[in-house]
PDB file of C-alpha atoms in Angstrom:
ATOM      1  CA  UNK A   5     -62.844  53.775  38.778  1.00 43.00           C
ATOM      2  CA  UNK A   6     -64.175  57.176  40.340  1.00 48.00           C
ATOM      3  CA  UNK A   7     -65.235  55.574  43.274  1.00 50.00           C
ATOM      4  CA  UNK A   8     -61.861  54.364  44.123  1.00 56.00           C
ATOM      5  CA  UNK A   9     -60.583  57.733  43.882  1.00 59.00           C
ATOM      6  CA  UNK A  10     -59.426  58.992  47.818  1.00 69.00           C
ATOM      7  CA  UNK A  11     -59.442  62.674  48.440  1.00 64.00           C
ATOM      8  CA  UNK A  12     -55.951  62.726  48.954  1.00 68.00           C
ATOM      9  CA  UNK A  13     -55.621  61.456  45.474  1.00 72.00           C
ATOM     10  CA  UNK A  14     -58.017  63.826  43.748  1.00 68.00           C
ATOM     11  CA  UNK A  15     -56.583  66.555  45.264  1.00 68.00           C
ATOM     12  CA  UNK A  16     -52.692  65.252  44.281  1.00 71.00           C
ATOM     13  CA  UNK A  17     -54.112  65.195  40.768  1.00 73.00           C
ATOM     14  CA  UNK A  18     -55.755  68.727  40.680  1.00 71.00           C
ATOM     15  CA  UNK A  19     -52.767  69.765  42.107  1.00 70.00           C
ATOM     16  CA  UNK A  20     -50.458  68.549  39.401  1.00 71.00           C
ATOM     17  CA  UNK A  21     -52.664  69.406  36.814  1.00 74.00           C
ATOM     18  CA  UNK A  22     -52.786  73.177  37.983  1.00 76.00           C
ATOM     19  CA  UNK A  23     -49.229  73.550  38.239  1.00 79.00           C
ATOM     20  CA  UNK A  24     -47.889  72.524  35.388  1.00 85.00           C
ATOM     21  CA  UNK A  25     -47.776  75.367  34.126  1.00 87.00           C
ATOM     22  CA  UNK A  26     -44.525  76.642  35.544  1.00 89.00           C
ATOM     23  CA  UNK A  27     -45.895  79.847  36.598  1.00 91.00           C
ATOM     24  CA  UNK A  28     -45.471  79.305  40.083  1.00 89.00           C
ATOM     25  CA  UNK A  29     -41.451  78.912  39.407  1.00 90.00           C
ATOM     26  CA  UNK A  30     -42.077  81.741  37.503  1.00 93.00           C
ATOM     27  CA  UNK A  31     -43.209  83.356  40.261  1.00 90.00           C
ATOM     28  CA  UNK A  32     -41.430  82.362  43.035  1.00 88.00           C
ATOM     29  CA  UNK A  33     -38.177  83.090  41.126  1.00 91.00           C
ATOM     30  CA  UNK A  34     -39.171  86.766  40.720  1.00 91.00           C
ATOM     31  CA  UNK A  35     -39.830  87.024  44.158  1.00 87.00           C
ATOM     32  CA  UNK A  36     -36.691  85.768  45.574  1.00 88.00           C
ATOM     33  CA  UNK A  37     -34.709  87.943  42.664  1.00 90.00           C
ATOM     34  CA  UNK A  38     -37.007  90.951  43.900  1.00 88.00           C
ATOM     35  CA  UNK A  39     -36.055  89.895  48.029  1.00 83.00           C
ATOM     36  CA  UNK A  40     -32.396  89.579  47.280  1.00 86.00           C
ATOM     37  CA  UNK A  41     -32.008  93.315  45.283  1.00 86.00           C
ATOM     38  CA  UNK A  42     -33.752  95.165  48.166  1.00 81.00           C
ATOM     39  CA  UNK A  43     -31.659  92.892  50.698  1.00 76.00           C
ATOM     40  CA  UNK A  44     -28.545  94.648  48.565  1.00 80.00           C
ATOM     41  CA  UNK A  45     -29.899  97.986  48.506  1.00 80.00           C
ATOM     42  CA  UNK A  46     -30.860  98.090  52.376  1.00 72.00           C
ATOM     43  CA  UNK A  47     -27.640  96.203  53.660  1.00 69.00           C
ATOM     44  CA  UNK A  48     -24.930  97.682  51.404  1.00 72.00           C
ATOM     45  CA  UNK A  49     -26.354 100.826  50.109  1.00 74.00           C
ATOM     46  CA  UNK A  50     -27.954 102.187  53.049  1.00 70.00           C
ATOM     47  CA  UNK A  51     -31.494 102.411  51.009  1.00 67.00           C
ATOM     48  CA  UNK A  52     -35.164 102.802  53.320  1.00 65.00           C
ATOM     49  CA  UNK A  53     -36.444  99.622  51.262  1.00 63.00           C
ATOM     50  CA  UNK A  54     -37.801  97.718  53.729  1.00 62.00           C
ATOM     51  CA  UNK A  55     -41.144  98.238  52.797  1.00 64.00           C
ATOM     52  CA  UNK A  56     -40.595  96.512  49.376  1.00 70.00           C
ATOM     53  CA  UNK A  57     -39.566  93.221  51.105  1.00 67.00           C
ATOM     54  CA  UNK A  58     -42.870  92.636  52.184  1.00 71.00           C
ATOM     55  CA  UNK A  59     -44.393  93.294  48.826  1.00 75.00           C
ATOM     56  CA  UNK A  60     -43.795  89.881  47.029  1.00 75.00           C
ATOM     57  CA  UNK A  61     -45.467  88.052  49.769  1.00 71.00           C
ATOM     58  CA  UNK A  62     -48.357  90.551  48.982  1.00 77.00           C
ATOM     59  CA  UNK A  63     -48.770  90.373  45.726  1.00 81.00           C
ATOM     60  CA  UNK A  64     -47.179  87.127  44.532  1.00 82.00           C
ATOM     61  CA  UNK A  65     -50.533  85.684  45.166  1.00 81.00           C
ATOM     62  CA  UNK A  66     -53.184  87.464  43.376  1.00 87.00           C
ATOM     63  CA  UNK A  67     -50.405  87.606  40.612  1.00 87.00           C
ATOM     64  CA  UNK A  68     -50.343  83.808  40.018  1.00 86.00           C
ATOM     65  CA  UNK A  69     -54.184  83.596  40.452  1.00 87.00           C
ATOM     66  CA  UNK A  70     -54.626  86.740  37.480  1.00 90.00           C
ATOM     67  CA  UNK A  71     -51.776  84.853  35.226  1.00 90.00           C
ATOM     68  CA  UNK A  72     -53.774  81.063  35.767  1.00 88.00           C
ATOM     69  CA  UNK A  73     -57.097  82.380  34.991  1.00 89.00           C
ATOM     70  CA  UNK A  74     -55.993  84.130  31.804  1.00 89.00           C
ATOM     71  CA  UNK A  75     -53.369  81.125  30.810  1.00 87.00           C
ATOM     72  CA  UNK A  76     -53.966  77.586  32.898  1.00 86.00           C
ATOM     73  CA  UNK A  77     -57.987  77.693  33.884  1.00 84.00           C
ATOM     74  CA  UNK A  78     -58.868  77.668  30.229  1.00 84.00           C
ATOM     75  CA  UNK A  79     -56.855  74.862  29.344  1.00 84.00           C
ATOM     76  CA  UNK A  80     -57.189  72.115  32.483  1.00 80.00           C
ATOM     77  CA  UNK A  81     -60.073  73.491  34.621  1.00 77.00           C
ATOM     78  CA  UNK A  82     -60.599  74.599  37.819  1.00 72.00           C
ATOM     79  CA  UNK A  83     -60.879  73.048  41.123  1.00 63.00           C
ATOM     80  CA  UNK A  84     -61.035  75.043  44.423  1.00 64.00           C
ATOM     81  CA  UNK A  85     -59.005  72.842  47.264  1.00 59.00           C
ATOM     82  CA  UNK A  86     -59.887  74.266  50.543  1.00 56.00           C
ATOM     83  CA  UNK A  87     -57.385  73.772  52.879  1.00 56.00           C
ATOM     84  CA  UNK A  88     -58.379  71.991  55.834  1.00 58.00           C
ATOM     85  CA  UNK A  89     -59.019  74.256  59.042  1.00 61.00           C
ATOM     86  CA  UNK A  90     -56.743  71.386  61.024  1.00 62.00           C
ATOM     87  CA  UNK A  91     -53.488  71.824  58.810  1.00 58.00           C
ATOM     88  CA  UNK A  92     -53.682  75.683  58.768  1.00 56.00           C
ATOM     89  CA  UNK A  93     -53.927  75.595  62.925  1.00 63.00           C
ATOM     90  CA  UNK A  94     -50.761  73.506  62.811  1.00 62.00           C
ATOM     91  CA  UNK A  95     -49.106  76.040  60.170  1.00 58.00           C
ATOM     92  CA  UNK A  96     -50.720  78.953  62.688  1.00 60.00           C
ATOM     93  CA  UNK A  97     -49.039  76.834  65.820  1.00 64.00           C
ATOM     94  CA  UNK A  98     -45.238  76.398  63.839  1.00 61.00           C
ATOM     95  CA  UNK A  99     -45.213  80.109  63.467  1.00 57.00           C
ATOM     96  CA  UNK A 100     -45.427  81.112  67.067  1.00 62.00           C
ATOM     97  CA  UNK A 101     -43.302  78.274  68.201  1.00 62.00           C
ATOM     98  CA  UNK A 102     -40.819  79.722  65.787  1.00 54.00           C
ATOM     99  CA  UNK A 103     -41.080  83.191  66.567  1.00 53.00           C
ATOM    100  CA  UNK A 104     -41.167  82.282  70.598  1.00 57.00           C
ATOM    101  CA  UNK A 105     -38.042  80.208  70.039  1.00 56.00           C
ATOM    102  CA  UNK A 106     -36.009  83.102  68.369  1.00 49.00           C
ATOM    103  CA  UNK A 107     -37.245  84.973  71.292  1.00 51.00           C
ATOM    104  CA  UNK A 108     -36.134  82.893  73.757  1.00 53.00           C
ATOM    105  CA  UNK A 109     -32.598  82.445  71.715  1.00 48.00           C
ATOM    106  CA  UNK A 110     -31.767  86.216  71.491  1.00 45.00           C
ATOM    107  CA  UNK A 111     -33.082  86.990  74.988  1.00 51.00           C
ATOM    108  CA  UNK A 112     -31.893  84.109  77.763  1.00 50.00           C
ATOM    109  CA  UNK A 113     -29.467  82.401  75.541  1.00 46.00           C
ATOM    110  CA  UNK A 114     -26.117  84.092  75.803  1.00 47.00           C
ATOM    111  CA  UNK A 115     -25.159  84.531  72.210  1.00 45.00           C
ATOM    112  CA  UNK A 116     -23.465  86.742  70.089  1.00 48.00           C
ATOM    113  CA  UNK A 117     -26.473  88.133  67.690  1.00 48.00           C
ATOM    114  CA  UNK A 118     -24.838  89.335  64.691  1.00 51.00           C
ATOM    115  CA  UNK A 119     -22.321  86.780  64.661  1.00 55.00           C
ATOM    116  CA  UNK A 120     -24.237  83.648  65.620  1.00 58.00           C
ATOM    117  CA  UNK A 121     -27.849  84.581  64.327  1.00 63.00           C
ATOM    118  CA  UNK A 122     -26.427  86.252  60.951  1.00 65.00           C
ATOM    119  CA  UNK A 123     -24.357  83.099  60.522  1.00 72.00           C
ATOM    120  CA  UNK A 124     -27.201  80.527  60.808  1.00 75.00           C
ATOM    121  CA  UNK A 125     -29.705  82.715  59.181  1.00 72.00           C
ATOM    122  CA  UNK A 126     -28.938  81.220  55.466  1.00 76.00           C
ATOM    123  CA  UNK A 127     -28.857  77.743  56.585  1.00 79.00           C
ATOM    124  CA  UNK A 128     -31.981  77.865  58.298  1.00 79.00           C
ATOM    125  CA  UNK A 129     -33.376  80.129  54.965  1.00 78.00           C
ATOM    126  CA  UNK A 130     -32.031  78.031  52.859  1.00 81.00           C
ATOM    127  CA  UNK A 131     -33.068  74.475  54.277  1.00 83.00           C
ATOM    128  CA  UNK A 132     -36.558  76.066  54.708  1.00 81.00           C
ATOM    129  CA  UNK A 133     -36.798  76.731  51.131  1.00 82.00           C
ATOM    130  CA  UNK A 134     -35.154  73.095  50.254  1.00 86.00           C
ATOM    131  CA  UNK A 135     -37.501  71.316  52.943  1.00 85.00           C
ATOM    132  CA  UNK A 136     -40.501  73.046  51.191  1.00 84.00           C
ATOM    133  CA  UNK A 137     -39.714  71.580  48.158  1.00 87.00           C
ATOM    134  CA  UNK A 138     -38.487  67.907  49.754  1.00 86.00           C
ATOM    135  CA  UNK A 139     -42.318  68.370  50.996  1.00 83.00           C
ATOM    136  CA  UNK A 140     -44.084  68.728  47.679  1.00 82.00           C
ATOM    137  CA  UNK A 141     -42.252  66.300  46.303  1.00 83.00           C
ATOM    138  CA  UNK A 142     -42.967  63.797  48.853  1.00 83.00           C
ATOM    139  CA  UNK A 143     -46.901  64.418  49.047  1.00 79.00           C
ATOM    140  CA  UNK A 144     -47.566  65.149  44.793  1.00 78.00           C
ATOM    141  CA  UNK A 145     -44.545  62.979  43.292  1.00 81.00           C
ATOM    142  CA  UNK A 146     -43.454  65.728  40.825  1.00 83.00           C
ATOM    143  CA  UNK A 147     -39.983  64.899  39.925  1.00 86.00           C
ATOM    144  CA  UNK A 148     -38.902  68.729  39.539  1.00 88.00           C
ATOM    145  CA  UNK A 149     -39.622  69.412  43.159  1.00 89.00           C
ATOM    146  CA  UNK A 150     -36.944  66.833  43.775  1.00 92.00           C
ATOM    147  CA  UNK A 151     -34.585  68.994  41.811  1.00 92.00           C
ATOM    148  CA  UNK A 152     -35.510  71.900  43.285  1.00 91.00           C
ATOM    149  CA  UNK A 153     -34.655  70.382  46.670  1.00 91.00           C
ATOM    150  CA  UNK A 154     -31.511  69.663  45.528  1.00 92.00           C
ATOM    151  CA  UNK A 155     -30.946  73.126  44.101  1.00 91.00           C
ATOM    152  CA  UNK A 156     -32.228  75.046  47.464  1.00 89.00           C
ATOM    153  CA  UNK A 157     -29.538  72.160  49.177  1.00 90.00           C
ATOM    154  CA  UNK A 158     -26.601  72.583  47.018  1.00 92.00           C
ATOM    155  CA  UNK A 159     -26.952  76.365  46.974  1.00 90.00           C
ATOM    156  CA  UNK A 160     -27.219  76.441  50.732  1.00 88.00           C
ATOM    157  CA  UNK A 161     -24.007  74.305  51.490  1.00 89.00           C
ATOM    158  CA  UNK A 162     -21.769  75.933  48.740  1.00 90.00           C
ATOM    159  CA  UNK A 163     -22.132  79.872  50.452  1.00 86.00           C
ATOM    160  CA  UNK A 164     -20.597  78.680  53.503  1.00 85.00           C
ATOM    161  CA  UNK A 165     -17.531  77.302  51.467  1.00 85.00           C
ATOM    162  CA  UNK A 166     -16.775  81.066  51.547  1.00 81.00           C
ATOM    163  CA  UNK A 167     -16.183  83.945  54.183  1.00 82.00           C
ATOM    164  CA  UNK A 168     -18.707  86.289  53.627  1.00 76.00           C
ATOM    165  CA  UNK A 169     -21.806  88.014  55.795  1.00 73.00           C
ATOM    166  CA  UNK A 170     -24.294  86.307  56.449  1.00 71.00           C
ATOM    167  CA  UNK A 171     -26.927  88.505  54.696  1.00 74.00           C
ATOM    168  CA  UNK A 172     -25.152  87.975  51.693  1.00 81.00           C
ATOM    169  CA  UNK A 173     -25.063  84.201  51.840  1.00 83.00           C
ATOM    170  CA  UNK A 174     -28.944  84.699  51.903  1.00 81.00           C
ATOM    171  CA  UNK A 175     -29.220  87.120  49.111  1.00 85.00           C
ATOM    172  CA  UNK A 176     -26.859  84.711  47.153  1.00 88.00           C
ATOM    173  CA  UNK A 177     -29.076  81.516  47.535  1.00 88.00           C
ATOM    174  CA  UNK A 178     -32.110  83.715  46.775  1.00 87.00           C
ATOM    175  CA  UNK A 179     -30.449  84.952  43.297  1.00 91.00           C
ATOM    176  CA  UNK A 180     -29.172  81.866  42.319  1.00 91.00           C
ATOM    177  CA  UNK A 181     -32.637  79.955  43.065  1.00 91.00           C
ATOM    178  CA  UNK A 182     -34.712  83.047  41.453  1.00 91.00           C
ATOM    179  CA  UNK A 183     -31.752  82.249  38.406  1.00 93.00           C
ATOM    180  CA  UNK A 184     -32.749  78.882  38.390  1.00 92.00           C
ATOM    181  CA  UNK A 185     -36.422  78.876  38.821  1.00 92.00           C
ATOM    182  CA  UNK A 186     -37.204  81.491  35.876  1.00 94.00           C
ATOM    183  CA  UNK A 187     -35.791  80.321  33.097  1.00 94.00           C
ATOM    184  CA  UNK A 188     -37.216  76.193  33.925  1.00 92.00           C
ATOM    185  CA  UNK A 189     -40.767  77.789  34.399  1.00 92.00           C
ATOM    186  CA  UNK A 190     -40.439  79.678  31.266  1.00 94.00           C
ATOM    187  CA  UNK A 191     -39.446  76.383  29.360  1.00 94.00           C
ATOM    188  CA  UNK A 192     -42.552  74.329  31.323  1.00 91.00           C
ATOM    189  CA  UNK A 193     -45.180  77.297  30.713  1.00 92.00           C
ATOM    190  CA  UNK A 194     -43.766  76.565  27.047  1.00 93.00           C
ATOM    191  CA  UNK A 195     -44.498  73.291  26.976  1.00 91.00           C
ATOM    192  CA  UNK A 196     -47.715  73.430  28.977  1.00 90.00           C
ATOM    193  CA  UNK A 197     -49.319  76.057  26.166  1.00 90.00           C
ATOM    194  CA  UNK A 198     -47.954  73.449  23.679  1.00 90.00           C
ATOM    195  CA  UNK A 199     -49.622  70.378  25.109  1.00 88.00           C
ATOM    196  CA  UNK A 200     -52.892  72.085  25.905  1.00 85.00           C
ATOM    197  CA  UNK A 201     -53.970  74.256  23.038  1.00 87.00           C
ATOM    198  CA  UNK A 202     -56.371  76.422  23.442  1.00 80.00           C
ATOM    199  CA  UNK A 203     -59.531  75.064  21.386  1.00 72.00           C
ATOM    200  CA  UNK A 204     -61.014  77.407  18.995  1.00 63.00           C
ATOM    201  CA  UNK A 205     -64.360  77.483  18.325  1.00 53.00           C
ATOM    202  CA  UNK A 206     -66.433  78.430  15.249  1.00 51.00           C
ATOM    203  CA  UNK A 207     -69.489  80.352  14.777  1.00 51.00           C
ATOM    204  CA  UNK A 208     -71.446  78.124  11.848  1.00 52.00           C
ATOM    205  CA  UNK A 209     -73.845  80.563  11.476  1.00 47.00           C
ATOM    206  CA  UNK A 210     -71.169  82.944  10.024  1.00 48.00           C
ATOM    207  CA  UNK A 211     -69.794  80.331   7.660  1.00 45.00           C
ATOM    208  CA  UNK A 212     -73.019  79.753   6.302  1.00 44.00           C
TER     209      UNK A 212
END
């Protein structure tokens, strides 16, 4: 019954009903194909691209919301989740205790910064991007989050099975996600259009 029906769980529903879709793999895999081109062109070619890194984050967003109101609103609905003010202080409260801690590393703790920062870089990428997904999956119990987890793991591990710099370890696990994430949200977006048809609707009066 409705009345049974926790928040939590409403909002785990609307949540999996949105994204279903695939486009947010869709989406995300562009991005990270997009990051790890201009990581290329700035690191090995010498390019003044830094700029575009900051442009997915930009416009990743109003991209998926255009793409779901043309494709996904039509065919499940729309339900606007506001995020509570409590989790985005903790979010706000994670990134400055991040940023003071690589502060703190690179200024009072004597380390070597291109080797020891440039080395841990892709693990700490790479885990992030894994632990994002180990987090979806925990809280809307969508098995392909569990396999993306594992992907963002595997792909993590495996660079550092071979000597190369550490920038390219991170544009390496952001191809081979963006490589795996396109072509599974082009098969779900598939499906999704098959399972929810648009209905079309009939004027009688022209029939008549």
């Amino acid at each position: 019954m409705m009345e049974n029906l926790s928040l939590s769980e409403i909002k785990k529903n609307a949540y999996n009903s949105i994204n279903q879709d695939g486009l947010a793999e869709i989406a995300l895999g562009f991005m990270l194909l997009w990051l790890s081109v201009f990581l290329y062109l700035h690191v090995f070619k010498g390019e003044d691209v830094v700029v575009f890194l900051i442009l997915p984050a930009i416009l990743i967003g109003p991209f998926l919301q255009k793409m779901r109101k043309k494709f996904t609103y039509p065919r499940v609905g729309y339900a606007n989740l506001v995020t509570p003010r409590r989790t985005k202080l903790v979010m706000f409260v994670l990134i400055i205790a991040l940023a003071l801690g690589i502060f703190a590393a690179v200024n009072y703790v004597k380390i070597d910064f291109h080797a020891d920062i440039f080395y841990f870089a892709p693990l700490v990428i790479g885990l992030f991007l894994a632990s994002a997904q180990a987090y979806r999956y925990k809280r809307y119990q969508t098995k392909r989050y569990f396999i993306y987890f594992l992907a963002g793991l595997i792909s993590t591990i495996t660079v550092y099975f071979f000597p190369m710099r550490g920038l390219l370890r991170v544009m390496i696990i952001f191809s081979s996600l963006g490589i795996f994430l396109i072509p599974i949200g082009l098969i779900t977006f598939n499906k999704f259009n098959k399972n929810f048809p648009l209905q079309e609707y009939s004027d009688n009066k022209d029939e008549q």
